Coordinates of C-alpha atoms in Angstrom, one line a residue:
Chain U
X1 CA 8.7 14.1 -40.6
X2 CA 5.2 13.3 -39.4
X3 CA 3.1 10.5 -37.6
X4 CA 0.0 9.1 -39.0
X5 CA -2.6 7.9 -36.5
X6 CA -5.5 5.6 -37.4
X7 CA -8.1 5.4 -34.7
X8 CA -11.4 6.6 -33.5
X9 CA -12.9 10.1 -33.1
X10 CA -16.2 10.3 -31.2
X11 CA -18.3 12.1 -28.7
X12 CA -17.8 10.9 -25.2
X13 CA -20.2 11.3 -22.1
X14 CA -18.2 10.8 -19.1
X15 CA -19.1 10.7 -15.4
X16 CA -16.6 10.6 -12.7
X17 CA -16.6 11.5 -9.0
X18 CA -15.5 15.0 -10.1
X19 CA -18.5 15.5 -12.4
X20 CA -20.0 14.9 -15.7
X21 CA -19.5 16.1 -19.3
X22 CA -21.7 15.2 -22.2
X23 CA -20.7 14.7 -25.9
X24 CA -17.2 16.0 -25.7
X25 CA -14.5 15.3 -28.2
X26 CA -12.9 11.9 -27.6
X27 CA -11.6 8.8 -29.3
X28 CA -8.1 7.4 -29.4
X29 CA -7.1 9.4 -32.4
X30 CA -8.0 12.6 -30.6
X31 CA -5.9 11.9 -27.5
X32 CA -3.0 10.5 -29.5
X33 CA -2.9 13.5 -31.9
X34 CA -3.3 16.2 -29.3
X35 CA -0.4 14.7 -27.4
X36 CA 2.0 13.8 -30.2
X37 CA 1.6 17.2 -31.9
X38 CA 3.9 18.7 -29.3
X39 CA 6.6 16.7 -30.8
X40 CA 5.8 16.3 -34.5
X41 CA 2.9 17.0 -36.9
X42 CA 0.3 14.4 -36.9
X43 CA -2.0 13.2 -39.7
X44 CA -5.3 11.9 -38.4
X45 CA -7.1 9.1 -40.2
X46 CA -10.5 8.6 -38.8
X47 CA -14.2 9.0 -39.6
X48 CA -16.9 11.2 -38.1
X49 CA -20.6 11.7 -38.9
X50 CA -22.2 14.8 -40.5
X51 CA -23.3 15.7 -37.0
X52 CA -19.8 16.1 -35.7
X53 CA -20.0 19.5 -33.9
X54 CA -18.1 22.5 -35.4
X55 CA -16.6 23.0 -32.0
X56 CA -15.1 19.5 -31.9
X57 CA -13.7 20.1 -35.4
X58 CA -12.2 23.3 -34.5
X59 CA -10.4 21.6 -31.5
X60 CA -8.6 19.6 -34.1
X61 CA -7.8 22.4 -36.5
X62 CA -4.3 23.1 -35.5
X63 CA -1.3 23.9 -37.7
X64 CA 0.4 20.7 -36.6
X65 CA -2.6 18.5 -37.2
X66 CA -3.3 17.3 -40.9
X67 CA -7.0 16.5 -41.2
X68 CA -6.8 15.4 -44.8
X69 CA -7.4 11.8 -43.9
X70 CA -10.5 12.7 -41.7
X71 CA -13.5 11.2 -43.5
X72 CA -16.9 12.8 -42.9
X73 CA -19.7 10.3 -43.5
X74 CA -23.4 10.7 -43.8
X75 CA -24.8 9.7 -40.4
X76 CA -24.0 10.1 -36.8
X77 CA -20.6 10.2 -35.0
X78 CA -19.3 7.4 -32.7
X79 CA -20.6 7.9 -29.2
X80 CA -19.5 6.4 -25.9
X81 CA -20.7 6.8 -22.4
X82 CA -18.9 5.6 -19.3
X83 CA -19.0 6.0 -15.6
X84 CA -16.1 5.6 -13.3
X85 CA -16.0 4.1 -9.8
X86 CA -15.3 6.2 -6.8
X87 CA -11.5 5.5 -6.8
X88 CA -11.5 5.8 -10.7
X89 CA -9.8 2.4 -11.0
X90 CA -12.7 0.8 -12.8
X91 CA -15.3 2.1 -15.2
X92 CA -18.5 0.9 -16.6
X93 CA -19.6 1.4 -20.2
X94 CA -23.1 2.5 -20.2
X95 CA -23.5 3.0 -23.9
X96 CA -21.5 2.4 -27.1
X97 CA -23.0 3.7 -30.4
X98 CA -20.6 2.8 -33.2
X99 CA -22.7 4.9 -35.7
X100 CA -20.5 5.6 -38.8
X101 CA -17.5 4.0 -37.0
X102 CA -19.2 0.7 -37.6
X103 CA -18.4 0.9 -41.3
X104 CA -15.1 2.6 -41.1
X105 CA -12.7 1.3 -43.8
X106 CA -9.6 3.5 -43.4
X107 CA -8.6 4.5 -46.9
X108 CA -5.2 6.3 -47.0
X109 CA -4.7 8.8 -49.8
X110 CA -1.4 8.9 -51.7
X111 CA 0.3 11.3 -49.3
X112 CA -0.6 9.1 -46.3
X113 CA 0.4 5.8 -47.9
X114 CA 4.1 6.9 -47.8
X115 CA 3.9 7.6 -44.0
X116 CA 6.9 6.0 -42.3
X117 CA 5.7 6.5 -38.6
X118 CA 2.3 5.0 -38.1
X119 CA 0.3 4.4 -34.9
X120 CA -2.5 1.9 -35.2
X121 CA -4.7 2.9 -32.2
X122 CA -7.1 0.6 -30.6
X123 CA -9.3 -0.5 -33.4
X124 CA -10.4 -3.8 -34.9
X125 CA -7.3 -5.7 -36.0
X126 CA -8.8 -6.3 -39.3
X127 CA -8.8 -2.6 -40.0
X128 CA -5.3 -2.4 -38.6
X129 CA -4.2 -4.9 -41.2
X130 CA -5.9 -3.0 -44.0
X131 CA -3.9 0.1 -43.0
X132 CA -0.7 -1.8 -42.9
X133 CA -1.4 -3.2 -46.4
X134 CA -1.7 0.3 -47.8
X135 CA 1.6 1.6 -46.4
X136 CA 4.5 1.8 -48.9
X137 CA 7.3 2.2 -46.4
X138 CA 6.2 1.5 -42.8
X139 CA 9.4 2.0 -40.8
X140 CA 8.1 2.6 -37.4
X141 CA 4.8 1.1 -36.7
X142 CA 3.3 1.0 -33.2
X143 CA 0.0 -0.4 -32.1
X144 CA -2.5 -0.6 -29.2
X145 CA -5.4 -3.0 -28.6
X146 CA -7.8 -3.9 -26.0
X147 CA -9.6 -6.9 -24.3
X148 CA -12.4 -6.8 -26.9
X149 CA -10.0 -7.7 -29.7
X150 CA -7.8 -10.1 -27.5
X151 CA -10.9 -12.3 -27.0
X152 CA -12.9 -11.6 -30.2
X153 CA -10.2 -11.4 -32.8
X154 CA -7.2 -13.1 -31.4
X155 CA -5.9 -14.6 -34.6
X156 CA -6.1 -11.4 -36.5
X157 CA -4.4 -9.5 -33.6
X158 CA -1.6 -12.0 -33.5
X159 CA -0.9 -11.3 -37.3
X160 CA -0.8 -7.7 -36.5
X161 CA 1.8 -8.2 -33.7
X162 CA 4.1 -9.8 -36.3
X163 CA 4.1 -6.5 -38.2
X164 CA 4.6 -3.9 -35.6
X165 CA 7.8 -2.9 -33.8
X166 CA 6.3 -1.8 -30.5
X167 CA 3.1 -2.8 -28.8
X168 CA 1.5 -0.5 -26.2
X169 CA -1.0 -2.3 -24.0
X170 CA -2.2 -1.9 -20.5
X171 CA -1.4 -4.2 -17.6
X172 CA -4.6 -6.3 -17.4
X173 CA -4.6 -6.7 -21.2
X174 CA -1.1 -7.9 -21.2
X175 CA -2.0 -10.6 -18.6
X176 CA -5.1 -11.6 -20.4
X177 CA -3.3 -11.8 -23.8
X178 CA -0.5 -14.1 -22.5
X179 CA -2.2 -15.9 -19.6
X180 CA 0.7 -14.8 -17.4
X181 CA -0.2 -13.5 -13.9
X182 CA 3.0 -11.5 -13.4
X183 CA 3.0 -8.4 -15.5
X184 CA 6.6 -8.5 -16.4
X185 CA 6.5 -12.2 -17.4
X186 CA 3.4 -11.2 -19.6
X187 CA 5.8 -8.4 -21.2
X188 CA 8.5 -10.9 -22.0
X189 CA 5.9 -13.3 -23.4
X190 CA 4.7 -10.6 -25.7
X191 CA 8.2 -10.2 -27.2
X192 CA 7.8 -13.8 -28.5
X193 CA 4.7 -12.7 -30.4
X194 CA 6.5 -10.4 -32.7
X195 CA 7.0 -6.9 -31.4
X196 CA 10.7 -6.1 -30.5
X197 CA 9.6 -3.9 -27.7
X198 CA 6.4 -3.7 -25.5
X199 CA 5.4 -0.8 -23.3
X200 CA 3.0 -1.8 -20.4
X201 CA 0.8 1.1 -19.2
X202 CA 0.0 0.8 -15.5
X203 CA -2.3 3.9 -14.8
X204 CA -1.4 5.5 -11.5
X205 CA 1.6 3.3 -11.3
X206 CA 3.2 4.6 -14.4
X207 CA 4.5 2.4 -17.2
X208 CA 7.4 0.0 -18.1
X209 CA 9.1 -0.8 -21.2
X210 CA 10.4 -4.3 -22.0
X211 CA 12.8 -4.9 -24.9
X212 CA 15.0 -7.8 -25.6
X213 CA 17.8 -6.3 -23.6
X214 CA 16.1 -3.5 -21.9
X215 CA 13.8 -3.0 -19.0
X216 CA 12.8 0.5 -18.0
X217 CA 10.2 1.6 -15.5
X218 CA 8.8 5.1 -15.1
X219 CA 6.3 6.3 -12.4
X220 CA 3.3 8.4 -13.2
X221 CA 3.7 12.0 -12.6
X222 CA 1.7 12.7 -9.4
X223 CA -0.9 15.5 -9.9
X224 CA -3.2 17.2 -7.5
X225 CA -6.4 15.7 -8.4
X226 CA -7.4 13.2 -11.2
X227 CA -10.5 14.5 -12.8
X228 CA -11.0 12.0 -15.6
X229 CA -8.7 9.2 -16.6
X230 CA -10.3 8.7 -20.0
X231 CA -7.7 8.7 -22.8
X232 CA -4.7 8.5 -20.6
X233 CA -3.3 5.5 -22.5
X234 CA -3.8 7.0 -25.8
X235 CA -2.1 10.2 -24.6
X236 CA 0.7 8.2 -23.3
X237 CA 1.1 6.7 -26.7
X238 CA 1.0 10.2 -28.3
X239 CA 3.9 11.4 -26.0
X240 CA 5.9 8.2 -26.3
X241 CA 5.6 7.9 -30.1
X242 CA 5.9 11.7 -30.6
X243 CA 9.1 11.9 -28.6
X244 CA 10.5 8.7 -30.1
X245 CA 9.8 9.6 -33.8
X246 CA 11.2 13.0 -33.1
X247 CA 14.5 11.6 -31.9
X248 CA 14.4 9.5 -35.0
X249 CA 16.3 6.4 -33.8
X250 CA 15.3 3.6 -31.5
X251 CA 18.1 3.2 -28.9
X252 CA 18.2 2.4 -25.2
X253 CA 18.4 6.1 -24.5
X254 CA 15.6 7.2 -26.8
X255 CA 13.3 4.5 -25.7
X256 CA 13.8 5.4 -22.0
X257 CA 13.2 9.2 -22.7
X258 CA 10.1 8.3 -24.7
X259 CA 8.5 6.5 -21.9
X260 CA 9.1 9.5 -19.7
X261 CA 7.4 11.8 -22.1
X262 CA 4.5 9.4 -22.4
X263 CA 3.9 9.6 -18.7
X264 CA 4.3 13.2 -18.7
X265 CA 1.7 13.8 -21.4
X266 CA -0.8 11.5 -19.8
X267 CA -0.6 13.4 -16.6
X268 CA -2.1 16.4 -18.4
X269 CA -5.0 14.5 -19.6
X270 CA -6.2 13.2 -16.4
X271 CA -6.2 16.6 -15.0
X272 CA -9.4 17.6 -16.8
X273 CA -12.3 16.1 -18.6
X274 CA -11.8 14.7 -22.0
X275 CA -9.0 16.3 -24.0
X276 CA -9.5 19.7 -22.2
X277 CA -6.2 19.1 -20.2
X278 CA -4.2 18.7 -23.3
X279 CA -5.2 22.2 -24.6
X280 CA -3.5 24.0 -21.7
X281 CA -0.2 22.2 -22.1
X282 CA 2.8 24.6 -22.3
X283 CA 6.1 23.5 -23.6
X284 CA 7.7 24.7 -20.3
X285 CA 5.5 22.6 -18.3
X286 CA 6.2 19.4 -20.3
X287 CA 9.9 20.0 -19.6
X288 CA 9.2 20.8 -16.0
X289 CA 7.3 17.6 -15.4
X290 CA 9.9 15.5 -17.3
X291 CA 12.5 16.9 -15.0
X292 CA 10.3 16.1 -12.0
X293 CA 10.5 12.5 -12.9
X294 CA 14.3 12.6 -12.6
X295 CA 13.9 13.9 -9.1
X296 CA 11.4 11.2 -8.3
X297 CA 13.6 8.4 -9.4
X298 CA 17.2 9.2 -8.9
X299 CA 19.1 7.7 -6.1
X300 CA 22.8 6.9 -5.2
X301 CA 24.2 3.7 -3.8
X302 CA 27.6 5.1 -3.4
X303 CA 29.4 3.4 -0.7
X304 CA 26.3 1.4 0.4
X305 CA 28.3 -1.9 -0.1
X306 CA 29.7 -1.1 3.3
X307 CA 26.1 -1.2 4.7
X308 CA 26.0 -4.9 4.4
X309 CA 27.3 -7.3 7.0
Chain V
X1 CA 24.0 -0.2 16.9
X2 CA 21.0 -2.5 16.7
X3 CA 17.3 -2.4 15.9
X4 CA 14.6 -3.8 18.0
X5 CA 11.5 -5.1 16.4
X6 CA 8.2 -5.9 18.3
X7 CA 5.9 -8.1 16.3
X8 CA 4.4 -11.5 15.8
X9 CA 6.1 -14.9 15.4
X10 CA 4.0 -17.8 14.2
X11 CA 3.5 -20.9 12.2
X12 CA 1.9 -20.2 8.8
X13 CA 0.2 -22.5 6.5
X14 CA 0.3 -21.0 3.1
X15 CA -1.3 -22.1 -0.3
X16 CA -0.4 -20.3 -3.5
X17 CA -0.7 -21.3 -7.1
X18 CA 2.9 -22.7 -6.7
X19 CA 2.1 -25.0 -3.9
X20 CA 1.4 -25.3 -0.2
X21 CA 3.5 -25.4 3.0
X22 CA 2.3 -26.2 6.5
X23 CA 3.2 -24.6 9.8
X24 CA 6.3 -22.9 8.6
X25 CA 8.1 -20.0 10.5
X26 CA 6.2 -16.7 9.9
X27 CA 5.1 -13.6 11.5
X28 CA 6.0 -9.9 11.0
X29 CA 9.0 -10.1 13.4
X30 CA 10.6 -13.1 11.6
X31 CA 10.5 -11.5 8.1
X32 CA 11.6 -8.1 9.4
X33 CA 14.5 -9.5 11.5
X34 CA 15.8 -11.9 8.8
X35 CA 15.9 -9.0 6.2
X36 CA 17.3 -6.3 8.7
X37 CA 20.1 -8.5 10.0
X38 CA 21.9 -8.1 6.7
X39 CA 22.5 -4.5 7.7
X40 CA 22.5 -4.5 11.6
X41 CA 22.0 -6.8 14.5
X42 CA 18.3 -7.2 15.4
X43 CA 16.7 -7.8 18.7
X44 CA 13.4 -9.7 18.5
X45 CA 10.6 -8.9 20.9
X46 CA 7.8 -11.5 20.5
X47 CA 6.0 -14.5 22.0
X48 CA 5.8 -18.1 21.0
X49 CA 4.1 -21.1 22.7
X50 CA 5.8 -24.1 24.3
X51 CA 5.0 -25.9 21.1
X52 CA 7.3 -23.6 19.0
X53 CA 9.3 -26.2 16.9
X54 CA 13.0 -26.5 17.5
X55 CA 13.6 -26.1 13.8
X56 CA 11.8 -22.7 13.7
X57 CA 13.8 -21.6 16.7
X58 CA 17.1 -22.6 15.0
X59 CA 16.1 -20.5 12.0
X60 CA 16.2 -17.6 14.3
X61 CA 19.4 -18.5 16.1
X62 CA 21.9 -16.4 14.2
X63 CA 24.8 -14.3 15.6
X64 CA 23.1 -11.1 14.3
X65 CA 19.8 -11.9 16.0
X66 CA 19.3 -11.3 19.7
X67 CA 16.5 -13.5 21.1
X68 CA 16.6 -12.4 24.7
X69 CA 13.3 -10.6 24.1
X70 CA 11.7 -13.7 22.9
X71 CA 9.1 -14.9 25.4
X72 CA 8.2 -18.6 25.5
X73 CA 4.8 -18.9 27.1
X74 CA 2.8 -22.1 28.1
X75 CA 0.4 -22.8 25.3
X76 CA 0.2 -22.9 21.6
X77 CA 2.1 -20.6 19.1
X78 CA 0.1 -18.1 16.9
X79 CA -1.0 -19.9 13.7
X80 CA -2.3 -18.4 10.5
X81 CA -3.5 -20.0 7.3
X82 CA -4.0 -18.2 3.9
X83 CA -4.8 -19.0 0.4
X84 CA -3.7 -16.8 -2.5
X85 CA -5.7 -16.1 -5.6
X86 CA -4.4 -17.3 -9.0
X87 CA -2.8 -14.0 -9.8
X88 CA -1.6 -13.7 -6.1
X89 CA -3.0 -10.2 -5.8
X90 CA -5.5 -11.2 -3.3
X91 CA -5.6 -13.7 -0.5
X92 CA -8.1 -15.2 1.9
X93 CA -7.5 -16.0 5.4
X94 CA -8.8 -19.5 6.2
X95 CA -7.8 -19.5 9.8
X96 CA -6.3 -17.3 12.6
X97 CA -5.4 -18.8 15.9
X98 CA -4.0 -16.2 18.2
X99 CA -3.1 -18.6 20.9
X100 CA -0.4 -17.2 23.2
X101 CA -0.2 -14.1 21.0
X102 CA -3.8 -13.2 22.3
X103 CA -2.4 -12.2 25.6
X104 CA 1.0 -10.9 24.5
X105 CA 2.0 -7.8 26.6
X106 CA 5.5 -7.0 25.4
X107 CA 7.9 -6.3 28.4
X108 CA 11.2 -5.0 27.4
X109 CA 14.1 -5.9 29.7
X110 CA 16.5 -3.1 30.6
X111 CA 18.8 -3.7 27.8
X112 CA 16.0 -3.3 25.3
X113 CA 14.5 -0.3 26.9
X114 CA 17.4 1.7 25.8
X115 CA 16.9 0.7 22.1
X116 CA 17.0 3.8 19.9
X117 CA 16.1 2.1 16.7
X118 CA 12.6 0.5 17.1
X119 CA 10.2 -1.0 14.6
X120 CA 6.7 -1.5 15.7
X121 CA 5.5 -4.2 13.4
X122 CA 1.7 -4.7 12.7
X123 CA 0.3 -5.5 16.1
X124 CA -2.5 -3.9 18.1
X125 CA -1.8 -0.2 18.6
X126 CA -2.4 -0.5 22.3
X127 CA 0.6 -2.8 22.5
X128 CA 2.6 -0.5 20.2
X129 CA 1.9 2.3 22.8
X130 CA 3.0 0.0 25.6
X131 CA 6.4 -0.5 23.8
X132 CA 6.8 3.2 23.1
X133 CA 6.1 4.0 26.9
X134 CA 8.9 1.5 27.9
X135 CA 11.6 3.2 25.6
X136 CA 14.1 5.5 27.4
X137 CA 15.5 7.0 24.2
X138 CA 13.4 6.2 21.2
X139 CA 15.3 8.1 18.4
X140 CA 14.1 6.4 15.3
X141 CA 10.8 4.6 15.6
X142 CA 9.0 3.2 12.5
X143 CA 5.7 1.4 12.5
X144 CA 3.4 -0.6 10.3
X145 CA -0.2 -1.3 10.7
X146 CA -3.2 -3.0 8.8
X147 CA -6.9 -2.6 7.9
X148 CA -7.9 -4.4 11.0
X149 CA -6.5 -1.8 13.3
X150 CA -7.5 1.2 11.0
X151 CA -11.0 0.2 11.4
X152 CA -11.1 -1.3 14.9
X153 CA -8.6 0.9 16.9
X154 CA -8.4 4.1 14.9
X155 CA -8.0 6.5 17.9
X156 CA -5.3 4.4 19.4
X157 CA -3.5 4.1 16.0
X158 CA -3.6 8.0 15.5
X159 CA -1.9 8.4 18.9
X160 CA 0.8 6.0 17.7
X161 CA 1.2 8.0 14.5
X162 CA 2.0 11.1 16.6
X163 CA 5.0 9.2 18.1
X164 CA 6.7 7.6 15.1
X165 CA 9.0 9.2 12.5
X166 CA 8.2 6.9 9.5
X167 CA 5.0 5.0 8.8
X168 CA 5.2 2.0 6.4
X169 CA 1.9 1.1 5.0
X170 CA 0.5 -0.6 1.9
X171 CA -1.4 1.2 -0.7
X172 CA -5.0 0.1 0.0
X173 CA -4.4 0.7 3.7
X174 CA -3.2 4.2 3.1
X175 CA -6.4 4.9 1.1
X176 CA -8.6 3.4 3.7
X177 CA -6.9 5.3 6.5
X178 CA -7.3 8.7 4.9
X179 CA -10.3 8.2 2.6
X180 CA -8.3 9.5 -0.3
X181 CA -8.6 7.4 -3.5
X182 CA -5.4 8.7 -5.0
X183 CA -2.6 7.0 -3.3
X184 CA -0.1 10.0 -3.4
X185 CA -2.7 12.2 -2.1
X186 CA -3.3 9.5 0.8
X187 CA 0.4 9.6 1.5
X188 CA 0.4 13.5 1.9
X189 CA -2.6 13.2 4.1
X190 CA -0.8 10.8 6.4
X191 CA 2.0 13.4 6.9
X192 CA -0.6 15.6 8.6
X193 CA -1.2 12.7 11.2
X194 CA 2.2 12.9 12.6
X195 CA 4.9 10.9 10.8
X196 CA 7.4 13.0 9.0
X197 CA 7.8 10.4 6.3
X198 CA 5.5 7.7 4.9
X199 CA 6.5 4.8 2.7
X200 CA 3.8 3.3 0.7
X201 CA 4.3 -0.4 -0.4
X202 CA 2.7 -1.3 -3.6
X203 CA 3.6 -5.0 -4.1
X204 CA 4.6 -5.7 -7.7
X205 CA 4.6 -1.9 -8.4
X206 CA 7.3 -1.3 -5.8
X207 CA 7.0 1.5 -3.2
X208 CA 7.2 5.1 -2.8
X209 CA 8.3 7.5 -0.2
X210 CA 6.7 10.7 0.6
X211 CA 8.3 13.2 3.0
X212 CA 7.6 16.9 3.5
X213 CA 9.9 17.9 0.7
X214 CA 10.7 14.6 -0.8
X215 CA 8.9 12.1 -3.2
X216 CA 10.9 9.1 -4.4
X217 CA 9.5 6.0 -6.3
X218 CA 11.1 2.7 -6.7
X219 CA 10.0 -0.2 -8.7
X220 CA 9.9 -3.7 -7.5
X221 CA 12.8 -5.9 -8.6
X222 CA 11.5 -8.3 -11.1
X223 CA 12.0 -12.0 -10.5
X224 CA 11.5 -15.0 -12.6
X225 CA 8.5 -16.3 -10.6
X226 CA 6.6 -15.3 -7.4
X227 CA 6.1 -18.3 -5.2
X228 CA 4.7 -16.8 -2.2
X229 CA 4.0 -13.1 -1.4
X230 CA 3.6 -13.6 2.3
X231 CA 5.8 -11.3 4.4
X232 CA 6.9 -9.2 1.5
X233 CA 5.9 -6.0 3.3
X234 CA 7.6 -7.0 6.5
X235 CA 10.8 -7.9 4.5
X236 CA 10.6 -4.5 2.8
X237 CA 10.5 -2.9 6.3
X238 CA 13.5 -4.9 7.4
X239 CA 15.5 -3.9 4.3
X240 CA 14.4 -0.3 4.5
X241 CA 14.9 0.2 8.3
X242 CA 18.1 -1.9 8.2
X243 CA 19.8 0.2 5.6
X244 CA 18.6 3.5 7.1
X245 CA 19.7 2.7 10.6
X246 CA 23.0 1.5 9.3
X247 CA 23.5 4.8 7.4
X248 CA 22.7 6.4 10.7
X249 CA 21.1 9.7 9.4
X250 CA 17.9 10.6 7.7
X251 CA 18.7 12.6 4.7
X252 CA 17.2 12.8 1.3
X253 CA 20.0 10.5 0.0
X254 CA 19.7 7.9 2.8
X255 CA 16.0 7.7 2.6
X256 CA 16.1 7.1 -1.1
X257 CA 18.8 4.3 -0.9
X258 CA 16.7 2.7 2.0
X259 CA 13.6 2.3 -0.3
X260 CA 15.7 0.6 -2.9
X261 CA 17.1 -1.9 -0.3
X262 CA 13.5 -2.4 0.9
X263 CA 12.5 -3.5 -2.6
X264 CA 15.5 -5.6 -3.0
X265 CA 15.0 -7.5 0.2
X266 CA 11.4 -8.1 -0.5
X267 CA 12.2 -9.6 -3.9
X268 CA 14.0 -12.5 -2.0
X269 CA 11.1 -13.3 0.1
X270 CA 8.5 -13.6 -2.7
X271 CA 10.9 -16.1 -4.5
X272 CA 10.2 -18.9 -2.0
X273 CA 7.7 -20.0 0.6
X274 CA 7.7 -18.3 3.9
X275 CA 11.1 -17.1 5.0
X276 CA 13.0 -19.6 3.0
X277 CA 14.0 -17.2 0.4
X278 CA 15.7 -14.9 3.0
X279 CA 18.0 -17.7 4.0
X280 CA 19.7 -18.0 0.6
X281 CA 20.5 -14.3 0.4
X282 CA 24.1 -13.5 -0.3
X283 CA 25.7 -10.1 0.1
X284 CA 26.7 -10.0 -3.5
X285 CA 23.2 -10.6 -4.7
X286 CA 21.7 -7.8 -2.6
X287 CA 24.3 -5.5 -4.2
X288 CA 23.6 -6.9 -7.6
X289 CA 19.9 -6.4 -7.3
X290 CA 20.3 -2.9 -5.9
X291 CA 22.5 -2.0 -9.0
X292 CA 19.8 -3.5 -11.2
X293 CA 17.3 -0.9 -10.0
X294 CA 19.6 1.9 -11.2
X295 CA 19.6 0.3 -14.6
X296 CA 15.8 0.0 -14.5
X297 CA 15.1 3.5 -13.7
X298 CA 17.9 5.8 -15.1
X299 CA 17.3 7.8 -18.1
X300 CA 18.6 11.0 -19.7
X301 CA 16.6 14.0 -21.0
X302 CA 19.8 15.7 -22.4
X303 CA 18.9 17.8 -25.3
X304 CA 15.3 16.7 -25.2
X305 CA 14.0 20.3 -24.9
X306 CA 14.7 20.5 -28.6
X307 CA 12.2 17.7 -29.3
X308 CA 9.3 20.0 -28.3
X309 CA 7.7 22.2 -30.8

């Protein structure tokens, strides 16, 4: 079993209070794939330009990553530059150069068309639809999106929502999408748009999952210092989908555990610039951090009924 | 056993997207006492003016509330008026009239001086110190504070921190106090200021507790609609301290359960204007909401080690 991800690959220039890196490997597909590969092999569907550095390419050349769907197009690779505020809670985009990504029309080869597990990362919902239309047996399709599409291509996005089982979205975007100011009301409103489950990403506050009969919250895994929050959401998606697809079934139990693995994987990304944190991840450390979430959240109310007057 | 709370009582005028109420009972001591009384009797040390309405007084006249420390002074009662933003995440203070509260100098009578459980609600740290100096056997002292004192009376506040076991503080205040932009780093920095434990209140994201060897997170209890967030933090403190003092010992287990009861009690307050939500609280509903937190947070990682490649 594998997961196919359709998303962006690019070269990011990132400035945070911890420092600055220039033209490092980035893009939603990179973060997703490098997280999900710890659970299942991942096929990457994306486009880069002929200037895509050999070093960035090598970073993706891993036995568990299938790059047969990676198109190299004449021209320059997608570039993004962003600067984070002092508390890293907001960021300003200084520059977006779509380059070859502007004309990206994902074409899945026969092997990829039969993918059953597909992640539609944050790209134009028109492209997300084109991908869906090429799939012969889409059993578990998850998607992400962002403000830009919520405002610019709302109708197209709402069509996608009817065709995906789980939507991953961040807190502010969920509120903007639904017009609900309480996040958990926004989550429930999203369920009426199509997805049977929605996962709300809350940054340093963790994430929660809302299903028809399931509400599960998970805190972020605290780390010593946040170096760069870029890609944390896509990494969460990789950990979540990777764990879920590996478990094979969507149940109350597997969905809960998947959220925990999403939070765990995201904690590795923010520890370093770009995808660097994901390269140091050891199996034992994933398990250790997942266990730490148990310790952070468990409690007992045994006999506390007698506390009350 | 009882808890003594020293704080404000006032008449609040509150405007939220859900409506407006004028001159309703408010103040940190009111919210704290009306929450904590579900666990233990509470003695209220505060001041009101001769204009304090009979209705507000009656709201506090409950078998579990001791009002012997409530001073009635010639003059007007403290008044506050605030307006919340559409998403209720920010509020603007339109009016603060300290009135008799301006010259409040808490004097504890003999019965109160022997209190062992004391909550120093958010008041001038100079007054918090005067209270501490009057206590003959302060075994479990908790305190709260706010930005105003962090900036205006920092030295006095730092002296208080050396004399309290647990500090309750909200997220932004913890960051401002310590200069740390990551909340959990701020929490750890606070431990070096004196308190052995700090509880960080995070509004709709719940709360977490940081001790020397304990980190526990608890989500907010989701409710259908937030009517008025005023007093949620003081209510949390009442539920937390009430449950903790009732359990009698500070252990890993009791601290965790106390955070859960803090979140549960806060969920009642935000459901209605002012303290109104706290009046409808039934014992069974407290237990039901506490149980719901278990369902929202529990998960199992059994056999998930095999998920990882």
